[in-house]
């Protein structure tokens, strides 16, 4: 498809007609891209949430021991480095091509299984040019090859910490966020750098002096800044800012010995184009068009050789380093790779160090099972809950919630209502409150009942005829205290006026059942009954029969005999 005889290396020329964007052609259709989005999104989000949960669970360690807390956060950052590495390995596979100058001789190595190994110190400041959004992911892989992927600290712009899930992890990972206002950023940086200024703690501090990645709008700003300062602008980079890096080196000079510089270039970017427009996240991870290779050129500088106490001299030093990096990228465009060191030297201890030349290695984890570290803390907690409660964490939380709700409902039922007038309870405000409100039993008015007969003994009503005997039971008759006051003197029977022997005894009518009266009116009714027993004048009767008179006298004397026995 090429129509040009001039090849600038890496398959790029000034007249070659290539599909845009260049790089590996898209390998996946729309259906395949949709499935890749689901798989990648599920893996990345679940991994980020597992890491965030692990960081939150380890937060109480800060109150116990700060060193334990820092070690736990380092473990979670290792998990994030593994997450980005395995994502690139599965969805955007590419190759790292590393080389360097003589300053890093013997520090870039290749293992027997073909992996890159960076033998860099445990404390350093790392600076790099910024080409695309995923530069930090490839540099995190370099930290992984050095065993420092849990001790990487990045200086970022503040807007990135507002990204859901990912921004939370960045804040818990103790990254440094800048507002690009030095008066506000200086105290914030001083506080963070003071915590990092411990010689015994491993630390890689990553900073992009350009402040942002190379793009058309940032290219124009860099040109305007160069004209304002009267300096030459870059061709393949942006002009660096010196204030932040100078302040970091001033604060860390006692505990950091070297500044490591990495120059990054991506294969497949034509001259005059921008890598961020070609190797987007969608192109690399969804459409299957990652860069063919990520090229890195490494150098190091001793902090003691950098004029960090003179702002003008430091600005000149940093600009010269950036002009060198710009020439290196131009060399890459012409030759398809950076220069390399092939020299050999003997150290004072007698060891021989050789230049690494070019080391090419796929971006992948050293062991296939390392990704399990991402979910290990959450899985361990789930296993503990299952062993103790016999259920998964979700079911345990649901059971705890049900128990709490039942306890609250039981407490609301046990709680007694306050003493209030007997009125109907107020109607609940909502349906939920009506379910929780205890139902009070409805008040019932008891029916009126007559007082019991046994409460107040009643006297038998007197008969209309003195000869008639009461039908009440003498045993149940109340005994008055004063017999004379309670019973009036009955009239004496006139024997001469007794019934004739031939007359029949009149039938006795049953005494009327006394009506039940309230206790308050009992005394009045008793008094009335006593007055009603007064003797009445009887009509003259024939002379009684002696036999009848004898039986009548015996019956009249019977009640008096019962009273004495009582």
Coordinates of C-alpha atoms in Angstrom, one line a residue:
X1 CA 0.0 0.0 0.0
X2 CA 3.0 2.3 0.4
X3 CA 3.9 4.6 -2.5
X4 CA 7.0 6.2 -1.1
X5 CA 10.7 5.2 -1.4
X6 CA 11.6 7.2 1.8
X7 CA 11.2 5.3 5.0
X8 CA 11.8 7.1 8.3
X9 CA 11.7 3.9 10.3
X10 CA 9.0 2.1 12.2
X11 CA 7.0 1.9 8.9
X12 CA 6.4 5.6 8.9
X13 CA 7.2 8.0 6.0
X14 CA 6.2 11.4 4.9
X15 CA 4.4 10.1 1.8
X16 CA 3.1 6.7 2.9
X17 CA -0.7 6.3 2.6
X18 CA -1.9 4.5 5.7
X19 CA -5.3 4.0 7.2
X20 CA -6.1 6.6 9.9
X21 CA -5.4 6.2 12.6
X22 CA -2.2 4.2 12.0
X23 CA -1.0 1.3 14.0
X24 CA -2.5 -2.2 14.1
X25 CA -5.8 -2.3 12.1
X26 CA -9.0 -2.8 14.0
X27 CA -9.3 -6.5 14.8
X28 CA -12.8 -6.5 16.2
X29 CA -16.3 -5.7 14.8
X30 CA -19.1 -4.0 16.6
X31 CA -20.4 -7.1 18.3
X32 CA -17.0 -8.1 19.4
X33 CA -16.2 -4.6 20.7
X34 CA -19.4 -4.6 22.8
X35 CA -18.4 -7.9 24.4
X36 CA -14.9 -6.5 25.0
X37 CA -16.4 -3.4 26.7
X38 CA -18.5 -5.6 29.0
X39 CA -15.6 -7.8 29.9
X40 CA -13.1 -5.0 30.4
X41 CA -15.5 -2.8 32.3
X42 CA -16.5 -5.7 34.6
X43 CA -12.9 -6.6 35.3
X44 CA -11.7 -3.1 35.8
X45 CA -14.6 -1.9 38.0
X46 CA -14.7 -5.0 40.1
X47 CA -10.9 -4.8 40.6
X48 CA -11.1 -1.1 41.5
X49 CA -14.0 -1.6 44.0
X50 CA -12.2 -4.6 45.6
X51 CA -9.0 -2.4 46.0
X52 CA -11.0 0.5 47.4
X53 CA -12.8 -1.8 49.8
X54 CA -9.5 -3.2 50.9
X55 CA -8.1 0.3 51.5
X56 CA -11.2 1.3 53.6
X57 CA -10.9 -1.9 55.6
X58 CA -7.3 -1.1 56.4
X59 CA -8.0 2.5 57.4
X60 CA -8.3 1.8 61.1
X61 CA -4.6 0.7 61.1
X62 CA -3.7 4.3 60.9
X63 CA -4.9 4.7 64.5
X64 CA -2.9 1.7 65.7
X65 CA 0.4 2.1 63.8
X66 CA 1.1 4.4 60.9
X67 CA 3.8 2.0 59.5
X68 CA 1.3 -0.8 59.4
X69 CA -1.1 1.5 57.6
X70 CA 1.5 2.5 55.0
X71 CA 2.4 -1.2 54.4
X72 CA -1.3 -2.0 53.9
X73 CA -1.7 0.9 51.4
X74 CA 1.4 -0.3 49.6
X75 CA -0.1 -3.8 49.3
X76 CA -3.3 -2.3 47.7
X77 CA -1.2 -0.2 45.3
X78 CA 0.6 -3.4 44.2
X79 CA -2.9 -4.8 43.4
X80 CA -3.6 -1.8 41.2
X81 CA -0.3 -2.2 39.4
X82 CA -1.3 -5.8 38.7
X83 CA -4.7 -4.7 37.6
X84 CA -3.4 -2.4 34.9
X85 CA -0.7 -4.9 33.9
X86 CA -3.2 -7.7 33.4
X87 CA -5.6 -5.4 31.6
X88 CA -2.9 -4.5 29.1
X89 CA -1.8 -8.1 28.8
X90 CA -5.3 -9.3 27.9
X91 CA -7.0 -6.4 26.0
X92 CA -4.1 -4.3 24.6
X93 CA -1.0 -6.4 24.3
X94 CA 2.1 -4.5 23.4
X95 CA 5.9 -4.6 23.8
X96 CA 8.3 -2.6 25.9
X97 CA 11.5 -1.7 24.2
X98 CA 13.9 -0.3 26.7
X99 CA 17.4 1.1 26.3
X100 CA 19.6 3.7 28.0
X101 CA 22.9 5.5 28.2
X102 CA 25.9 4.6 30.3
X103 CA 24.5 6.1 33.5
X104 CA 22.1 3.1 33.8
X105 CA 24.6 0.5 32.7
X106 CA 23.9 -2.8 34.5
X107 CA 20.5 -1.7 35.7
X108 CA 18.4 -2.8 32.7
X109 CA 18.4 -6.6 32.6
X110 CA 16.5 -9.3 30.9
X111 CA 15.5 -12.5 32.7
X112 CA 15.8 -16.0 31.4
X113 CA 12.1 -16.2 30.6
X114 CA 12.3 -12.9 28.6
X115 CA 11.0 -10.4 31.1
X116 CA 12.4 -7.0 31.7
X117 CA 14.0 -6.4 35.0
X118 CA 14.9 -2.9 36.2
X119 CA 17.5 -2.9 38.9
X120 CA 16.7 0.7 40.1
X121 CA 17.2 2.0 43.6
X122 CA 14.3 2.0 46.1
X123 CA 14.2 5.8 46.5
X124 CA 14.3 8.0 43.4
X125 CA 12.5 10.9 41.6
X126 CA 11.2 9.8 38.2
X127 CA 10.5 12.5 35.5
X128 CA 9.1 11.8 32.0
X129 CA 7.6 13.5 29.0
X130 CA 3.8 13.2 28.6
X131 CA 2.5 11.8 25.3
X132 CA -0.8 10.0 26.0
X133 CA -3.2 9.4 28.8
X134 CA -1.8 5.9 29.6
X135 CA 1.9 7.0 30.0
X136 CA 1.5 6.4 33.8
X137 CA 0.3 2.8 33.2
X138 CA 3.4 1.9 31.3
X139 CA 5.6 3.6 33.9
X140 CA 3.8 1.6 36.6
X141 CA 4.8 -1.5 34.8
X142 CA 8.4 -0.4 35.0
X143 CA 7.9 0.0 38.8
X144 CA 6.5 -3.6 38.7
X145 CA 9.6 -4.9 37.1
X146 CA 11.7 -3.3 39.9
X147 CA 9.4 -4.6 42.6
X148 CA 8.3 -1.0 43.5
X149 CA 4.7 -1.1 42.1
X150 CA 3.4 -0.7 45.7
X151 CA 5.6 2.4 46.5
X152 CA 4.8 4.6 43.5
X153 CA 3.5 8.1 44.3
X154 CA 2.3 10.3 41.4
X155 CA 1.8 14.1 41.2
X156 CA -1.4 14.7 39.3
X157 CA -3.8 17.6 38.6
X158 CA -6.6 17.9 41.1
X159 CA -9.4 17.3 38.7
X160 CA -8.5 13.6 38.4
X161 CA -9.4 12.9 42.1
X162 CA -13.0 13.6 41.3
X163 CA -13.3 10.5 39.0
X164 CA -15.6 8.0 40.6
X165 CA -14.0 4.9 42.0
X166 CA -10.6 5.6 40.4
X167 CA -10.2 9.0 42.0
X168 CA -11.1 7.5 45.4
X169 CA -8.3 4.9 45.0
X170 CA -5.8 7.7 44.0
X171 CA -6.6 9.7 47.2
X172 CA -6.3 6.6 49.4
X173 CA -3.0 5.8 47.6
X174 CA -1.6 9.1 48.9
X175 CA -1.1 10.7 45.5
X176 CA -0.4 14.4 45.4
X177 CA -2.9 16.6 43.6
X178 CA -2.1 20.1 42.4
X179 CA -4.4 23.0 41.7
X180 CA -1.8 24.7 39.5
X181 CA -1.8 27.6 41.9
X182 CA 1.6 27.6 43.6
X183 CA 0.5 29.6 46.6
X184 CA -2.1 26.9 47.4
X185 CA -0.1 23.9 46.1
X186 CA 3.1 24.7 48.1
X187 CA 1.8 23.9 51.6
X188 CA 0.0 20.8 50.3
X189 CA 3.2 19.5 48.6
X190 CA 5.3 20.3 51.7
X191 CA 3.0 18.2 53.9
X192 CA 3.0 15.2 51.6
X193 CA 6.8 15.4 50.9
X194 CA 7.5 15.5 54.6
X195 CA 5.7 12.2 55.0
X196 CA 7.8 10.8 52.1
X197 CA 11.1 12.1 53.4
X198 CA 11.9 9.0 55.4
X199 CA 15.2 7.3 54.3
X200 CA 14.0 3.9 55.4
X201 CA 10.8 3.9 53.4
X202 CA 10.9 2.9 49.7
X203 CA 9.5 5.6 47.4
X204 CA 9.3 6.4 43.7
X205 CA 8.0 9.9 43.1
X206 CA 6.7 10.3 39.5
X207 CA 6.2 13.8 38.1
X208 CA 5.5 15.1 34.6
X209 CA 7.1 18.5 34.4
X210 CA 5.1 19.4 31.3
X211 CA 1.9 19.3 33.4
X212 CA -0.2 17.7 30.8
X213 CA 0.0 15.5 27.6
X214 CA 0.9 16.8 24.2
X215 CA -2.2 17.9 22.2
X216 CA -3.1 20.6 19.7
X217 CA -4.3 23.1 22.3
X218 CA -1.4 22.5 24.7
X219 CA 0.9 22.8 21.7
X220 CA -0.3 26.4 21.1
X221 CA 0.0 27.3 24.8
X222 CA 3.6 26.0 24.8
X223 CA 4.4 28.2 21.8
X224 CA 2.9 31.2 23.4
X225 CA 4.9 30.5 26.6
X226 CA 8.1 30.2 24.6
X227 CA 7.6 33.5 22.9
X228 CA 6.8 35.2 26.2
X229 CA 10.1 33.8 27.7
X230 CA 12.1 34.4 24.6
X231 CA 13.2 30.7 24.4
X232 CA 13.0 28.1 21.7
X233 CA 9.9 25.9 21.7
X234 CA 10.0 22.1 21.5
X235 CA 9.1 20.0 18.4
X236 CA 7.9 16.8 20.0
X237 CA 7.2 17.9 23.5
X238 CA 5.9 20.8 25.6
X239 CA 8.1 23.2 27.6
X240 CA 8.5 22.0 31.2
X241 CA 7.6 23.8 34.3
X242 CA 10.4 24.0 36.8
X243 CA 8.8 25.2 40.1
X244 CA 7.3 21.9 41.3
X245 CA 10.3 19.7 40.4
X246 CA 12.7 22.1 42.0
X247 CA 10.7 22.2 45.3
X248 CA 10.5 18.3 45.4
X249 CA 14.3 18.0 45.0
X250 CA 14.9 20.6 47.7
X251 CA 12.7 18.7 50.2
X252 CA 14.0 15.3 49.3
X253 CA 17.7 16.0 48.8
X254 CA 18.7 14.3 52.0
X255 CA 17.0 11.0 51.3
X256 CA 17.0 10.7 47.5
X257 CA 20.2 10.2 45.5
X258 CA 19.2 10.2 41.9
X259 CA 16.7 11.6 39.4
X260 CA 15.8 9.1 36.7
X261 CA 14.7 10.5 33.4
X262 CA 12.5 8.4 30.9
X263 CA 11.9 9.6 27.3
X264 CA 8.8 7.8 25.9
X265 CA 7.9 7.4 22.2
X266 CA 5.2 5.2 20.6
X267 CA 5.6 3.3 17.4
X268 CA 3.0 4.1 14.8
X269 CA 2.7 7.9 15.2
X270 CA 3.4 9.8 12.0
X271 CA 5.5 13.0 12.1
X272 CA 3.3 16.0 13.0
X273 CA 0.5 13.8 14.5
X274 CA -0.4 13.4 18.2
X275 CA -0.2 10.1 19.9
X276 CA -3.2 10.9 22.1
X277 CA -5.4 11.1 19.0
X278 CA -4.2 7.8 17.7
X279 CA -3.8 5.5 20.7
X280 CA -6.9 6.4 22.6
X281 CA -8.3 4.1 25.3
X282 CA -11.0 3.0 22.9
X283 CA -8.6 2.3 20.1
X284 CA -6.2 0.4 22.3
X285 CA -8.5 -1.6 24.7
X286 CA -11.7 -1.9 22.7
X287 CA -10.9 -1.9 19.0
X288 CA -7.7 -3.8 19.4
X289 CA -5.2 -1.2 18.1
X290 CA -2.7 -0.7 20.8
X291 CA 0.8 0.7 20.0
X292 CA 3.1 -1.8 18.4
X293 CA 5.8 -0.9 20.9
X294 CA 6.4 1.5 23.8
X295 CA 9.9 2.8 23.5
X296 CA 11.8 4.1 26.6
X297 CA 15.2 5.7 26.9
X298 CA 16.6 5.9 30.4
X299 CA 19.1 8.2 32.0
X300 CA 19.9 9.2 35.6
X301 CA 21.4 12.3 37.3
X302 CA 22.7 12.7 40.8
X303 CA 20.8 15.1 42.9
X304 CA 24.0 16.6 44.1
X305 CA 24.9 17.6 40.6
X306 CA 21.7 19.5 40.0
X307 CA 21.6 23.3 40.9
X308 CA 18.4 23.1 43.0
X309 CA 19.3 26.1 45.1
X310 CA 19.5 28.5 42.2
X311 CA 16.1 28.9 40.4
X312 CA 17.6 30.4 37.2
X313 CA 20.3 27.8 37.0
X314 CA 17.8 25.0 37.6
X315 CA 15.5 26.3 34.9
X316 CA 18.4 26.2 32.4
X317 CA 19.4 22.7 33.5
X318 CA 15.9 21.4 33.1
X319 CA 15.4 23.1 29.7
X320 CA 18.7 21.5 28.4
X321 CA 17.5 18.1 29.5
X322 CA 14.2 18.6 27.7
X323 CA 16.0 19.8 24.5
X324 CA 18.0 16.5 24.7
X325 CA 14.8 14.5 25.0
X326 CA 13.4 16.3 22.0
X327 CA 16.4 15.3 20.0
X328 CA 16.0 11.7 21.2
X329 CA 12.4 11.7 19.9
X330 CA 13.6 13.0 16.6
X331 CA 16.2 10.3 16.5
X332 CA 13.4 7.8 17.1
X333 CA 11.3 9.1 14.2
X334 CA 14.2 8.7 11.9
X335 CA 15.4 5.3 13.1
X336 CA 12.4 3.7 14.6
X337 CA 14.1 3.2 18.0
X338 CA 16.2 5.1 20.5
X339 CA 19.9 4.8 20.8
X340 CA 21.3 2.1 23.1
X341 CA 24.4 1.4 25.2
X342 CA 26.5 -1.5 24.2
X343 CA 29.6 -0.6 26.2
X344 CA 31.4 -2.7 28.8
X345 CA 33.0 -1.5 32.0
X346 CA 34.6 -2.9 35.1
X347 CA 33.5 -1.6 38.5
X348 CA 36.0 -0.8 41.3
X349 CA 34.9 -4.0 43.0
X350 CA 36.0 -6.0 39.9
X351 CA 32.6 -6.7 38.4
X352 CA 32.0 -6.3 34.7
X353 CA 29.0 -4.2 33.6
X354 CA 27.7 -4.3 30.1
X355 CA 25.3 -2.1 28.3
X356 CA 21.8 -3.5 28.0
X357 CA 21.5 -2.7 24.3
X358 CA 17.8 -3.2 23.4
X359 CA 15.6 -5.2 25.7
X360 CA 12.2 -6.1 24.3
X361 CA 9.6 -7.6 26.6
X362 CA 5.9 -8.1 26.5
X363 CA 3.9 -6.3 29.1
X364 CA 2.6 -9.1 31.3
X365 CA 2.7 -10.4 34.9
X366 CA 5.6 -12.6 35.9
X367 CA 3.2 -15.3 37.2
X368 CA -0.3 -16.0 35.9
X369 CA -1.9 -16.2 39.4
X370 CA -0.7 -12.8 40.6
X371 CA -4.0 -11.2 39.6
X372 CA -5.7 -13.1 42.5
X373 CA -4.0 -10.7 44.9
X374 CA -6.5 -8.0 43.8
X375 CA -9.4 -9.9 45.2
X376 CA -7.5 -11.7 48.0
X377 CA -8.5 -9.4 51.0
X378 CA -12.2 -9.3 50.1
X379 CA -12.2 -13.1 49.4
X380 CA -10.5 -13.7 52.7
X381 CA -13.1 -11.7 54.6
X382 CA -15.9 -13.6 52.8
X383 CA -14.3 -16.9 53.7
X384 CA -14.1 -15.9 57.4
X385 CA -17.7 -14.8 57.4
X386 CA -18.8 -18.1 55.7
X387 CA -16.8 -20.2 58.2
X388 CA -18.4 -18.4 61.2
X389 CA -21.9 -17.8 60.0
X390 CA -22.2 -20.5 57.3
X391 CA -23.3 -18.0 54.7
X392 CA -21.9 -15.6 52.2
X393 CA -21.2 -11.9 53.2
X394 CA -24.3 -10.7 51.4
X395 CA -26.6 -13.1 53.2
X396 CA -24.9 -12.3 56.5
X397 CA -25.5 -8.6 56.1
X398 CA -29.1 -9.3 55.2
X399 CA -29.6 -11.5 58.3
X400 CA -28.1 -8.8 60.5
X401 CA -30.4 -6.2 59.0
X402 CA -33.5 -8.5 59.6
X403 CA -32.4 -9.0 63.2
X404 CA -32.0 -5.3 63.7
X405 CA -35.4 -4.6 62.2
X406 CA -37.1 -7.3 64.4
X407 CA -35.4 -5.9 67.5
X408 CA -36.7 -2.4 66.8
X409 CA -40.2 -3.7 66.1
X410 CA -40.1 -5.7 69.4
X411 CA -38.9 -2.7 71.3
X412 CA -41.7 -0.5 69.9
X413 CA -44.3 -3.1 71.0
X414 CA -42.8 -3.4 74.5
X415 CA -42.7 0.3 75.1
X416 CA -45.8 1.3 77.1
X417 CA -47.9 4.3 75.9
X418 CA -48.0 7.4 78.2
X419 CA -51.0 7.9 80.4
X420 CA -53.5 10.0 78.5
X421 CA -57.3 10.5 78.6
X422 CA -59.2 7.5 77.3
X423 CA -59.6 8.7 73.7
X424 CA -59.1 7.1 70.4
X425 CA -55.4 6.8 69.4
X426 CA -54.3 9.3 66.7
X427 CA -54.2 8.0 63.1
X428 CA -50.6 7.3 61.9
X429 CA -49.2 9.7 59.3
X430 CA -48.1 7.1 56.8
X431 CA -48.7 3.5 55.9
X432 CA -45.3 2.5 57.3
X433 CA -45.9 4.1 60.6
X434 CA -49.3 2.5 60.8
X435 CA -47.7 -0.9 60.5
X436 CA -45.2 -0.2 63.3
X437 CA -47.7 1.5 65.7
X438 CA -49.1 -0.8 68.4
X439 CA -52.8 -1.4 68.3
X440 CA -54.6 -0.5 71.5
X441 CA -57.6 -2.6 72.5
X442 CA -60.9 -0.8 72.1
X443 CA -62.6 0.4 75.2
X444 CA -65.8 -1.5 76.0
X445 CA -68.5 -0.1 78.3
X446 CA -69.5 -2.9 80.7
X447 CA -73.3 -3.5 80.9
X448 CA -75.1 -2.3 84.0
X449 CA -75.6 -5.1 86.5
X450 CA -77.6 -5.2 89.7
X451 CA -75.5 -5.4 92.9
X452 CA -75.0 -8.9 94.2
X453 CA -77.6 -10.0 96.8
X454 CA -75.0 -11.1 99.2
X455 CA -73.4 -7.7 99.5
X456 CA -76.1 -6.2 101.7
X457 CA -78.5 -8.5 103.5
X458 CA -82.1 -7.6 103.1
X459 CA -85.0 -8.0 105.5
X460 CA -88.0 -9.9 104.5
X461 CA -91.0 -7.8 103.6
X462 CA -93.8 -8.0 106.2
X463 CA -96.9 -9.9 105.2
X464 CA -100.2 -8.0 104.9
X465 CA -101.8 -10.4 107.3
X466 CA -100.1 -10.9 110.6
X467 CA -101.2 -14.6 110.6
X468 CA -99.3 -15.2 107.4
X469 CA -95.7 -16.4 107.7
X470 CA -92.8 -15.1 105.6
X471 CA -91.4 -17.5 102.9
X472 CA -87.8 -16.4 103.3
X473 CA -85.3 -18.8 104.7
X474 CA -84.8 -18.1 108.4
X475 CA -81.2 -19.1 108.2
X476 CA -80.4 -16.4 105.7
X477 CA -82.3 -13.7 107.6
X478 CA -79.9 -11.0 108.9
X479 CA -79.7 -10.7 112.7
X480 CA -80.4 -7.1 113.9
X481 CA -78.3 -5.8 116.7
X482 CA -81.2 -4.5 118.7
X483 CA -84.2 -6.9 118.4
X484 CA -86.6 -4.5 119.9
X485 CA -85.6 -1.7 117.6
X486 CA -85.6 -3.9 114.5
X487 CA -88.9 -5.8 115.2
X488 CA -92.0 -3.9 116.5
X489 CA -94.1 -5.5 119.1
X490 CA -96.5 -7.9 117.3
X491 CA -100.1 -7.8 118.4
X492 CA -101.1 -10.5 120.8
X493 CA -103.4 -13.1 119.4
X494 CA -106.9 -13.0 120.6
X495 CA -107.7 -16.6 121.5
X496 CA -111.3 -15.9 121.7
X497 CA -111.4 -14.7 118.2
X498 CA -109.7 -17.8 116.7
X499 CA -111.1 -19.4 113.5
X500 CA -113.9 -21.8 113.9
X501 CA -113.1 -25.4 113.5
X502 CA -115.1 -25.7 110.4
X503 CA -113.3 -22.8 108.6
X504 CA -110.5 -23.7 106.2
X505 CA -107.1 -22.3 106.6
X506 CA -106.6 -19.6 103.9
X507 CA -103.9 -20.3 101.4
X508 CA -100.7 -18.4 101.9
X509 CA -99.6 -16.3 99.1
X510 CA -95.9 -16.4 98.3
X511 CA -94.1 -13.3 99.5
X512 CA -93.1 -10.9 96.7
X513 CA -89.4 -11.0 95.8
X514 CA -87.9 -7.9 97.2
X515 CA -86.5 -5.6 94.5
X516 CA -82.8 -5.0 94.4
X517 CA -82.1 -1.5 95.4
X518 CA -78.8 0.4 95.5
X519 CA -77.0 0.5 98.8
X520 CA -77.5 4.2 99.2
X521 CA -81.3 3.8 99.4
X522 CA -81.3 0.6 101.6
X523 CA -81.7 2.4 104.9
X524 CA -84.7 4.3 103.7
X525 CA -86.4 1.2 102.4
X526 CA -85.7 -0.6 105.7
X527 CA -87.3 2.2 107.6
X528 CA -90.4 2.1 105.4
X529 CA -90.7 -1.6 105.8
X530 CA -90.6 -1.3 109.6
X531 CA -93.4 1.3 109.6
X532 CA -95.5 -0.9 107.3
X533 CA -95.5 -3.7 109.9
X534 CA -97.8 -1.7 112.3
X535 CA -100.8 -3.8 113.4
X536 CA -104.1 -3.2 111.8
X537 CA -107.6 -3.5 113.3
X538 CA -109.2 -6.8 112.5
X539 CA -112.8 -7.6 112.1
X540 CA -114.4 -9.7 114.8
X541 CA -114.1 -13.4 114.2
X542 CA -115.7 -16.4 115.7
X543 CA -114.1 -18.2 118.6
X544 CA -111.2 -20.3 117.7
X545 CA -110.9 -24.0 118.0
X546 CA -108.5 -25.0 120.8
X547 CA -106.6 -27.4 118.5
X548 CA -106.1 -24.8 115.8
X549 CA -105.1 -22.2 118.4
X550 CA -102.4 -24.6 119.7
X551 CA -100.9 -25.1 116.3
X552 CA -100.9 -21.4 115.5
X553 CA -99.2 -20.5 118.8
X554 CA -96.4 -23.1 118.1
X555 CA -95.8 -21.6 114.6
X556 CA -95.6 -18.1 115.9
X557 CA -93.0 -19.0 118.5
X558 CA -90.7 -20.7 115.9
X559 CA -88.9 -17.6 114.6
X560 CA -88.0 -16.5 118.2
X561 CA -86.4 -19.9 118.8
X562 CA -84.2 -19.5 115.6
X563 CA -83.0 -16.0 116.7
X564 CA -81.8 -17.4 120.0
X565 CA -79.9 -20.2 118.2
X566 CA -78.4 -17.7 115.9

